[in-house]
XYZ file of N, CA and C in Angstrom:
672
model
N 60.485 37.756 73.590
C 59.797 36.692 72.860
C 59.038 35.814 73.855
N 57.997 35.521 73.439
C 56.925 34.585 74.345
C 56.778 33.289 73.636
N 57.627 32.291 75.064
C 57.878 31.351 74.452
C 56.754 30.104 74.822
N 56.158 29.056 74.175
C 55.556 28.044 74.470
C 55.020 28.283 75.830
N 56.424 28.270 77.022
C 56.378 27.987 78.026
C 55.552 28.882 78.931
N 56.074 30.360 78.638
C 55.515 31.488 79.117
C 53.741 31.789 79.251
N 53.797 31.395 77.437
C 52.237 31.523 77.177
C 51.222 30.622 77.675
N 51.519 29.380 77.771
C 51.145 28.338 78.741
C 50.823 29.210 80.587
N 51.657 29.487 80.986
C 51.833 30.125 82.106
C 50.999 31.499 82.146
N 50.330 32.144 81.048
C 50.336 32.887 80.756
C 48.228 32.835 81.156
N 48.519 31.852 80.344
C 46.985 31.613 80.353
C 46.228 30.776 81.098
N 47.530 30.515 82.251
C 46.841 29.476 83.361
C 45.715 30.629 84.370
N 44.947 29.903 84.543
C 44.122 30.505 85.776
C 44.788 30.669 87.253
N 44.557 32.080 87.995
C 45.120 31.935 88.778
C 44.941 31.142 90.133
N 45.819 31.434 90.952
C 45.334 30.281 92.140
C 44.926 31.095 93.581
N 44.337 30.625 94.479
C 43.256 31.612 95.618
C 44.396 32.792 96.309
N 45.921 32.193 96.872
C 46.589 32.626 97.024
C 47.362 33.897 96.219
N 47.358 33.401 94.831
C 47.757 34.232 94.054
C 46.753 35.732 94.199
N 45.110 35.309 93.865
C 44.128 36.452 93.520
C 44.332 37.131 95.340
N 44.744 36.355 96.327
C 44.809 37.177 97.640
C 45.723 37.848 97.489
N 46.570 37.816 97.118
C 47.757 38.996 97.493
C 46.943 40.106 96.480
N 46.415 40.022 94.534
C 46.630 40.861 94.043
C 45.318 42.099 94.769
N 44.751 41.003 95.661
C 43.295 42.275 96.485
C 43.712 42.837 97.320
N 45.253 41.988 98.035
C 45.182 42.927 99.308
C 46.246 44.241 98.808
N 46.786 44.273 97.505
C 47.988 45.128 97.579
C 47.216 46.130 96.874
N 45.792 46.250 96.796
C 45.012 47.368 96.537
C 44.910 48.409 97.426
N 45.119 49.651 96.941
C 44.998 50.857 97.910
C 43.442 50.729 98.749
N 43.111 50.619 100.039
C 41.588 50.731 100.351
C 40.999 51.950 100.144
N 42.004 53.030 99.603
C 41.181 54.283 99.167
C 40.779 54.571 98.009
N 41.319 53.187 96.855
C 41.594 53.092 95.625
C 39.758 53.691 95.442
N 39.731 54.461 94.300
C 38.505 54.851 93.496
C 37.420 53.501 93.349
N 36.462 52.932 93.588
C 35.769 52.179 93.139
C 35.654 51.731 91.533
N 35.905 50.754 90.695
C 35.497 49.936 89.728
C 34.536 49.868 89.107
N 34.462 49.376 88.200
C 33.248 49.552 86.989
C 31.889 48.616 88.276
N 32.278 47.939 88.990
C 31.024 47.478 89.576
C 30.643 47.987 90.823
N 31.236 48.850 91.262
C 30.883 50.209 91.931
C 31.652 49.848 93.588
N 32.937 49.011 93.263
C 33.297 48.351 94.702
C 34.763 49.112 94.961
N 35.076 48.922 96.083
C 36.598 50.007 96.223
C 37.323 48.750 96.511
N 38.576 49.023 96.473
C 39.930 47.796 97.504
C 39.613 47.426 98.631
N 38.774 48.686 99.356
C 38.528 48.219 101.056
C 37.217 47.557 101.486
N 36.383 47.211 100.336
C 35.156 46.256 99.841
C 35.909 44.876 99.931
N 37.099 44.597 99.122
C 37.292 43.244 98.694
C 37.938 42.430 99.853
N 39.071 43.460 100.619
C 39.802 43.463 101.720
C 38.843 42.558 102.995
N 37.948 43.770 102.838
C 36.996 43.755 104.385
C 35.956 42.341 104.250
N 35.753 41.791 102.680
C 34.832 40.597 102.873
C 35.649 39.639 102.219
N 36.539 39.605 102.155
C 37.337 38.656 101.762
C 36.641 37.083 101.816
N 36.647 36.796 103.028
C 36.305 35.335 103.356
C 34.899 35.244 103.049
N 34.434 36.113 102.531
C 32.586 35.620 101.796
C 32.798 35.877 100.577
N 33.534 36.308 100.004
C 33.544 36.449 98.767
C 34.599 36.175 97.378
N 35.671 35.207 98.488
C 36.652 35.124 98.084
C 36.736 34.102 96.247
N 35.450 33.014 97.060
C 35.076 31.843 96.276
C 34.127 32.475 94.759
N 33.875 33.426 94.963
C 32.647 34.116 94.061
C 33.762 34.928 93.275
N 34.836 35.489 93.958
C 35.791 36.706 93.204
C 36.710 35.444 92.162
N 36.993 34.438 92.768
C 37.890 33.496 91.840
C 37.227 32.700 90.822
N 35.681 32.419 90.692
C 35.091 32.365 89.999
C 34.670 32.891 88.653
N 34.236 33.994 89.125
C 34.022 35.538 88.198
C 35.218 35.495 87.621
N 36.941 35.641 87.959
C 37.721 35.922 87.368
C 37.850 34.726 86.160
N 37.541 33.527 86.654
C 37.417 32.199 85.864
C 37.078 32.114 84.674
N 35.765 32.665 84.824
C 35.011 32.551 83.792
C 35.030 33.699 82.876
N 35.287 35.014 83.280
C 35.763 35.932 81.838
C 36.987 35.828 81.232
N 37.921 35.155 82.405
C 39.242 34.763 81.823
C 39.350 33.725 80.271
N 38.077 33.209 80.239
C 37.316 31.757 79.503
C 37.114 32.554 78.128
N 35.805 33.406 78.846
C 35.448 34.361 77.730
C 35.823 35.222 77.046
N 37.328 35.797 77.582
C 38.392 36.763 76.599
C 38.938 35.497 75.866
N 39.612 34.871 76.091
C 40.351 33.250 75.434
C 39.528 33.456 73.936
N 38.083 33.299 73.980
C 37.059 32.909 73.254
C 37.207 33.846 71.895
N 37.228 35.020 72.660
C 37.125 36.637 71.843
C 38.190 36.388 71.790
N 39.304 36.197 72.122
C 40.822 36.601 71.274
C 41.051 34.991 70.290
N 40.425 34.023 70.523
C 40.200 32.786 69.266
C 39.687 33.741 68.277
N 38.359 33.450 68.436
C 37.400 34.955 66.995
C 38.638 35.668 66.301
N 39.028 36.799 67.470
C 39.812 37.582 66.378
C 40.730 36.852 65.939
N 41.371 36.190 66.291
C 42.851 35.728 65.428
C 42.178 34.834 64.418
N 41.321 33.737 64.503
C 41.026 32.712 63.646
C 39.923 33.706 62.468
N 38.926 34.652 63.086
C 38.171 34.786 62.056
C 36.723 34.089 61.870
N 37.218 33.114 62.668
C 35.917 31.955 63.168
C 35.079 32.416 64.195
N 33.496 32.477 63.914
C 32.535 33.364 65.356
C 32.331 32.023 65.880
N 32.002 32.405 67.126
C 31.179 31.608 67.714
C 29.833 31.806 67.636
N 28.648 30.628 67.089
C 27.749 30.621 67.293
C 26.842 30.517 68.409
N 26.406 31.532 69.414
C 26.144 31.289 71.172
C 24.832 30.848 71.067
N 23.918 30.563 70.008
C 22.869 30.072 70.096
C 23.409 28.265 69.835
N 24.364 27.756 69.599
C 24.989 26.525 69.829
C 25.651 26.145 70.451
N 26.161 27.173 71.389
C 26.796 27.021 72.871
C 26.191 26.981 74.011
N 27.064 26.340 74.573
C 26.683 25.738 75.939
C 27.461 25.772 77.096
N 26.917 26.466 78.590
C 28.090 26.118 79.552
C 27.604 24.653 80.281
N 28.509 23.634 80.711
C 28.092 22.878 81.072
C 28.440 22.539 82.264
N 27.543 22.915 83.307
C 27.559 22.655 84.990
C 26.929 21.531 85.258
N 27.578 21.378 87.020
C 26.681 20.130 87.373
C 25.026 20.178 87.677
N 24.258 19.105 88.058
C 22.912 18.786 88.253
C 22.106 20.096 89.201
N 22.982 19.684 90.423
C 22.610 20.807 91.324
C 23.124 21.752 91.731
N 23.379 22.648 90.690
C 24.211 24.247 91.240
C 23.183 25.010 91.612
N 23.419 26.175 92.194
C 22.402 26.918 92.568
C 22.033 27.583 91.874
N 20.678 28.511 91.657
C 20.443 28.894 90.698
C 21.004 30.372 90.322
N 21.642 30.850 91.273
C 22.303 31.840 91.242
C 23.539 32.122 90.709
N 23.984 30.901 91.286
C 25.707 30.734 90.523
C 25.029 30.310 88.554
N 23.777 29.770 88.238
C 23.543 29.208 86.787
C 23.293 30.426 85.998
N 22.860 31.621 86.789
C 22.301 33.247 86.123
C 23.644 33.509 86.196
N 24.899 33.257 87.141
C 25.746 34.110 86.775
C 26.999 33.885 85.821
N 26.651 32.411 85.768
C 27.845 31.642 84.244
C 26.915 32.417 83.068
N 25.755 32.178 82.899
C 24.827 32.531 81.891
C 25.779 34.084 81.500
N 25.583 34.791 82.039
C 25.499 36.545 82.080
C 26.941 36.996 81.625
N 27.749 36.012 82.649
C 29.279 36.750 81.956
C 29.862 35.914 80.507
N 29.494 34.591 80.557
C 29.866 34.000 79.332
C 29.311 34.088 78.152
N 27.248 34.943 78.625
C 26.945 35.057 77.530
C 26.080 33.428 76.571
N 25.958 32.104 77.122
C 25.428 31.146 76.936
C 24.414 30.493 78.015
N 23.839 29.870 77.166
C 22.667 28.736 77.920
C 23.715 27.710 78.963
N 22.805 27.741 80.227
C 23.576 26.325 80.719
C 22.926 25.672 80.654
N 23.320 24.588 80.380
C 22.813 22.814 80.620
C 23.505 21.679 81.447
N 23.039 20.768 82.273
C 23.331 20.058 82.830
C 24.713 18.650 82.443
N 23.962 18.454 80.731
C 25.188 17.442 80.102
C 23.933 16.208 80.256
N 24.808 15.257 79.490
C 25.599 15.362 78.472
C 25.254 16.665 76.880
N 26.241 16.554 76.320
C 26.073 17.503 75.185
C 27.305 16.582 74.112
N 26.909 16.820 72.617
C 27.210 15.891 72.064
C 28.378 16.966 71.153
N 29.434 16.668 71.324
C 30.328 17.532 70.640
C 31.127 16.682 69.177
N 31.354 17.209 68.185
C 32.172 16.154 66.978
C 31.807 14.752 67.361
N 30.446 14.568 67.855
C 30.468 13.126 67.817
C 30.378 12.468 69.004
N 31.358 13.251 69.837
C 31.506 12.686 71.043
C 30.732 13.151 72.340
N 30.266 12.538 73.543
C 29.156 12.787 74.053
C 30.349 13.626 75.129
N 30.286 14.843 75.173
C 30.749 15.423 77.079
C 30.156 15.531 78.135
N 30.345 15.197 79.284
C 29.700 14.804 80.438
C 30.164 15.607 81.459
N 29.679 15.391 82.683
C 30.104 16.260 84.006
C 29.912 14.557 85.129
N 30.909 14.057 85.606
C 30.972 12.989 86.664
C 31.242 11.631 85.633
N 30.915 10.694 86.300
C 31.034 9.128 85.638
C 30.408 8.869 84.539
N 30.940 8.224 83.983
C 30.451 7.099 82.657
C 28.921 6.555 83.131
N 27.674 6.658 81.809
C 26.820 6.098 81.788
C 26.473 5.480 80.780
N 25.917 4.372 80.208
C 25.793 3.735 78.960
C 24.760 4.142 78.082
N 23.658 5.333 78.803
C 23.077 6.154 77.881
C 23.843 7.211 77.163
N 24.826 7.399 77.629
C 25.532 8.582 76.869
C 26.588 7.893 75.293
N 26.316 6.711 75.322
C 26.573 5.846 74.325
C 25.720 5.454 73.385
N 24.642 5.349 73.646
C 23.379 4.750 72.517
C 23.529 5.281 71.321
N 23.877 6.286 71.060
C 23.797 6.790 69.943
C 24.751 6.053 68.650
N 26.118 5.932 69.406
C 26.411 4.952 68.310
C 26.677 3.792 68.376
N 25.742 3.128 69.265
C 25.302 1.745 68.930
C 24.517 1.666 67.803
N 23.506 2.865 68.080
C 21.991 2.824 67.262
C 22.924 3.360 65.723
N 23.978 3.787 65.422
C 24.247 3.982 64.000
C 24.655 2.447 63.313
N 25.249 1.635 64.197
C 25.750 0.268 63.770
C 24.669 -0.472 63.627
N 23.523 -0.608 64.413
C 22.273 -1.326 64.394
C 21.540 -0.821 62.889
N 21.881 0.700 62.644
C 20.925 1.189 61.551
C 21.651 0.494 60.240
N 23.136 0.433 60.474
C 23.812 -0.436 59.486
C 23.399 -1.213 58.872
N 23.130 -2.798 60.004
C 22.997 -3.863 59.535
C 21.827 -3.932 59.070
N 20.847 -3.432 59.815
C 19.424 -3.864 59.514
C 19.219 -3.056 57.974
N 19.895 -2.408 57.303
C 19.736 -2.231 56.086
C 20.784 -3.386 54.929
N 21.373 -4.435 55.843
C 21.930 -5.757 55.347
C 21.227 -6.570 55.143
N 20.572 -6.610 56.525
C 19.772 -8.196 56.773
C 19.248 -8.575 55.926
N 18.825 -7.774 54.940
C 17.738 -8.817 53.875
C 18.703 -9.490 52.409
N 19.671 -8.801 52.711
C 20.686 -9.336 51.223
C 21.051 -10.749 51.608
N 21.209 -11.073 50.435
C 22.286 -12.498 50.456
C 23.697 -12.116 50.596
N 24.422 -12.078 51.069
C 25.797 -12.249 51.602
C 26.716 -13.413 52.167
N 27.624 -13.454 51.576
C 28.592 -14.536 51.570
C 29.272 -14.017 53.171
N 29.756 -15.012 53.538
C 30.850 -14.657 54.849
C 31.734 -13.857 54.345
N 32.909 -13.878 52.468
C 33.594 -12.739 52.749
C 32.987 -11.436 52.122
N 31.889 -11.540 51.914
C 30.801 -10.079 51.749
C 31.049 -9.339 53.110
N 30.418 -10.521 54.127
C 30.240 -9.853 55.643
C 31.746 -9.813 56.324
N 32.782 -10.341 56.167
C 33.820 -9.898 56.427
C 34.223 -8.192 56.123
N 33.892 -7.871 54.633
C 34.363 -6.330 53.903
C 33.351 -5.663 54.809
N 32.402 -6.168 54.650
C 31.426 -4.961 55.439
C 32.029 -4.611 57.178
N 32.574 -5.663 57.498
C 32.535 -5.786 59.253
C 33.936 -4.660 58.866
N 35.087 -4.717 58.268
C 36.349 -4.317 58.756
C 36.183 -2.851 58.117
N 35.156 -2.400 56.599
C 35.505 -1.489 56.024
C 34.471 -0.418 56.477
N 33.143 -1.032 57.323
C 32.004 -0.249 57.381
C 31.493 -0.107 59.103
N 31.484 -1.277 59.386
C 31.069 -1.348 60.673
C 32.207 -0.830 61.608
N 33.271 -1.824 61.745
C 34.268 -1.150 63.203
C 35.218 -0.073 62.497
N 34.279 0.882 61.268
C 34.991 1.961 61.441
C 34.297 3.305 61.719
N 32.670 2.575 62.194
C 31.957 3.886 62.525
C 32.288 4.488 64.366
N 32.367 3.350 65.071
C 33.486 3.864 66.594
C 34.482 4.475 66.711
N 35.223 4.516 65.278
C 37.056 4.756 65.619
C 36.936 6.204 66.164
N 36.195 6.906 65.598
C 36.339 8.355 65.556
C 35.884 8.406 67.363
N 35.047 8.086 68.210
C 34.410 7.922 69.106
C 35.849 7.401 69.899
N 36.273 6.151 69.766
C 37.009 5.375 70.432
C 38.762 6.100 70.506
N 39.154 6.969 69.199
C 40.284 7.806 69.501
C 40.125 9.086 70.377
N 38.502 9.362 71.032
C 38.838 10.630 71.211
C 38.137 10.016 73.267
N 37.667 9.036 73.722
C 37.440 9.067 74.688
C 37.046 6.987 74.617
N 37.472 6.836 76.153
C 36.630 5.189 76.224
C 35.435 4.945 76.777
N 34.445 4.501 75.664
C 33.073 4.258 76.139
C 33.230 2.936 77.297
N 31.953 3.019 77.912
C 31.895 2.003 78.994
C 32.560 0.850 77.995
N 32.606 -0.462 79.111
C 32.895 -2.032 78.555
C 31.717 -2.409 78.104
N 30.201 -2.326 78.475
C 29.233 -2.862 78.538
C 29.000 -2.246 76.931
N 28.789 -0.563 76.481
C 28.754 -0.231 75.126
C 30.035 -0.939 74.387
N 31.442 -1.274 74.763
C 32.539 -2.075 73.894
C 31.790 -3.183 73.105
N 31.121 -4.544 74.186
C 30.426 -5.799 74.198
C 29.310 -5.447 73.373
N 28.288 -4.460 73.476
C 27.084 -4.519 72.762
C 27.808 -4.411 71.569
N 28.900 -3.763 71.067
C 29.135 -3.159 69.352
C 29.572 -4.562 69.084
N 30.374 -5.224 70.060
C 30.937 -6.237 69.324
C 30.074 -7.596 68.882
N 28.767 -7.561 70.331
C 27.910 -8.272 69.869
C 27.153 -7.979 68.397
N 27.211 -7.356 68.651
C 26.165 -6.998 67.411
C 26.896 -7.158 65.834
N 27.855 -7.065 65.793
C 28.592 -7.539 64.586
C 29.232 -8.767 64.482
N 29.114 -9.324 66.163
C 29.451 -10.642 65.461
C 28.170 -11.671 64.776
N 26.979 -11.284 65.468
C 25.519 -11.779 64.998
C 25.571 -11.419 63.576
N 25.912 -10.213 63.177
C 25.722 -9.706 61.559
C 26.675 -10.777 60.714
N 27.878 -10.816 61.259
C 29.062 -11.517 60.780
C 28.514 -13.128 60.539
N 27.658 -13.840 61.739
C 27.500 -15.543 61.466
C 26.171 -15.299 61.120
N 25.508 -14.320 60.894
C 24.259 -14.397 60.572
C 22.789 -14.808 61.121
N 21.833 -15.012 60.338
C 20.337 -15.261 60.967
C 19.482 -16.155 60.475
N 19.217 -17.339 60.812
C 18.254 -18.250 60.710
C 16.864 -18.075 60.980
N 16.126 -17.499 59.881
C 14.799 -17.279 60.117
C 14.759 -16.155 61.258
N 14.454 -16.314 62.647
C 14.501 -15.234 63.855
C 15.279 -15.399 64.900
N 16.161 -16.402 64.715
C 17.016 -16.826 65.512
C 18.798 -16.375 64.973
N 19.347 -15.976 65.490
C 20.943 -16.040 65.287
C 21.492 -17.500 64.819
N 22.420 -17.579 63.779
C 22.721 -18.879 63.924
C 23.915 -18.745 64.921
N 24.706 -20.222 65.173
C 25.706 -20.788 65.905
C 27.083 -19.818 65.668
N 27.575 -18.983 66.860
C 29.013 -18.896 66.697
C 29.967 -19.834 66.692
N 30.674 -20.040 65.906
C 31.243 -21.251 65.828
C 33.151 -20.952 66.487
N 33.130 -19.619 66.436
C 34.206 -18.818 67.308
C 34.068 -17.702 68.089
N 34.748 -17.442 69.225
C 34.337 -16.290 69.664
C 34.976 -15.252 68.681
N 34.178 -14.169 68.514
C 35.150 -12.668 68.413
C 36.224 -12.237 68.347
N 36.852 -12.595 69.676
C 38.469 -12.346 69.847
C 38.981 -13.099 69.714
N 38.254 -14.519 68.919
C 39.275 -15.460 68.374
C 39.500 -14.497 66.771
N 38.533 -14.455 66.404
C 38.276 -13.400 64.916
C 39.150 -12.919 64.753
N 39.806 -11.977 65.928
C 40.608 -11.023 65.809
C 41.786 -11.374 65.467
N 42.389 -12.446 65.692
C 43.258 -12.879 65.232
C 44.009 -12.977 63.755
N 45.507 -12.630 63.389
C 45.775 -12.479 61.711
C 45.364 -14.034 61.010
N 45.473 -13.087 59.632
C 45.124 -14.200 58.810
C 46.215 -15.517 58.804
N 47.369 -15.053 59.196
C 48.319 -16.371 59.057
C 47.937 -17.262 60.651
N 47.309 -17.173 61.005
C 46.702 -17.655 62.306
C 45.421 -18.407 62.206
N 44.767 -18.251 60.985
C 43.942 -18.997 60.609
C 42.491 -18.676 60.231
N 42.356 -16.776 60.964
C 41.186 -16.864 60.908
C 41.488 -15.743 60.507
N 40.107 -14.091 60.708
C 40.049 -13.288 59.602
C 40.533 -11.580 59.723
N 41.294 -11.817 61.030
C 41.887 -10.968 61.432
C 41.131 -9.078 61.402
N 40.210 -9.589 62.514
C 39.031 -8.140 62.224
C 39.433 -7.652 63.741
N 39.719 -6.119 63.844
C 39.904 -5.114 64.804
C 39.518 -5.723 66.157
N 40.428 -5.459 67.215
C 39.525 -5.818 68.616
C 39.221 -4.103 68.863
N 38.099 -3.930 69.006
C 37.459 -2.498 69.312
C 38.421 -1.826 70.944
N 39.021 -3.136 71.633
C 39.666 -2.236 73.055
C 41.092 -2.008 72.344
N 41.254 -2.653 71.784
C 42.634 -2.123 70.817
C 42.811 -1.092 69.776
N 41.664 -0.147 69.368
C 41.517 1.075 68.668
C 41.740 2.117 69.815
């Protein structure tokens, strides 16, 4: 029986040490391979090719995973919606050869998956705009109503800080995208005088606070 533990272990990638022993305990007289190389090929260039052989194994190891998902689930993959995603400057050789065995386009990143933006290195606040710009598309289809404060209360707790959650359970956007969402709903929340914002008369994270506390007890977005 193959337990949790095994299969875990099972499907780990191997490690440089590991793929060295399984090259060197190759016969060097062994028959050559579907890519026309013998045991005493892998042996003899070991140290040039060691980084390229653990690679290659990497990435079809990826691509059986993929094909044995398909068959069991039933679910294809669509490869005209896939993507491998490397860094800025790989070479272009190593980018033909993710392409070829995985079978997909590479791209650099970000790429926008369920919503959420995936990246290769650090946090940037362009990889956020997008759902700022859904909260902005929000209000500005408000702004022209008459609305009471607890109008704009239902809207802030039932509409607005629940278009991030999905975003905010699955990764943390910068602080600077946190501040813009929150700005921006607290302006919606006290409203607009002609072209001007009127007066906050509390901060935000006083807001947040419960109702037996005095005020209207709306989500702190670093607390989702």
């Amino acid at each position: 029986m193959v337990t949790e533990e095994k299969n875990e272990w099972l499907q780990s990638l191997p490690t440089m040490d590991e793929l060295k022993k399984v090259v060197f305990s190759m016969s060097p007289t062994s028959a050559a391979g579907p890519d026309g190389m013998s045991g005493k090929f892998f042996q003899s260039r070991w140290d040039i090719i060691c980084d390229d052989l653990l690679s290659n194994f990497s990435l079809t190891l990826i691509t059986k995973t993929l094909q044995l998902y398909k068959a069991t689930s039933g679910q294809f993959i669509n490869k005209d919606k896939s993507q491998s995603m490397i860094p800025l400057n790989t070479p272009s050789d190593i980018v033909d050869r993710v392409s070829k065995i995985t079978g997909y386009n590479c791209t650099n990143g970000p790429i926008t998956y369920l919503g959420c933006p995936l990246y290769i290195g650090g946090q940037r606040i362009i990889y956020f705009t997008s759902i700022v710009s859904k909260v902005i598309s929000r209000i500005r289809g408000w702004q022209t109503k008459v609305l009471s404060y607890g109008g704009r209360v239902t809207l802030v707790k039932s509409v607005l800080q629940s278009i991030p959650i999905h975003l905010l359970s699955a990764i943390s956007p910068t602080k600077t995208t946190i501040n813009q969402i929150k700005r921006l709903i607290a302006n919606f929340f006290w409203g607009w005088d002609t072209e001007r914002r009127k007066y906050h008369y509390a901060s935000w994270d006083t807001l947040s606070y419960p109702y037996k506390e005095g005020v209207i007890g709306v989500k702190k977005l670093e607390d989702v």
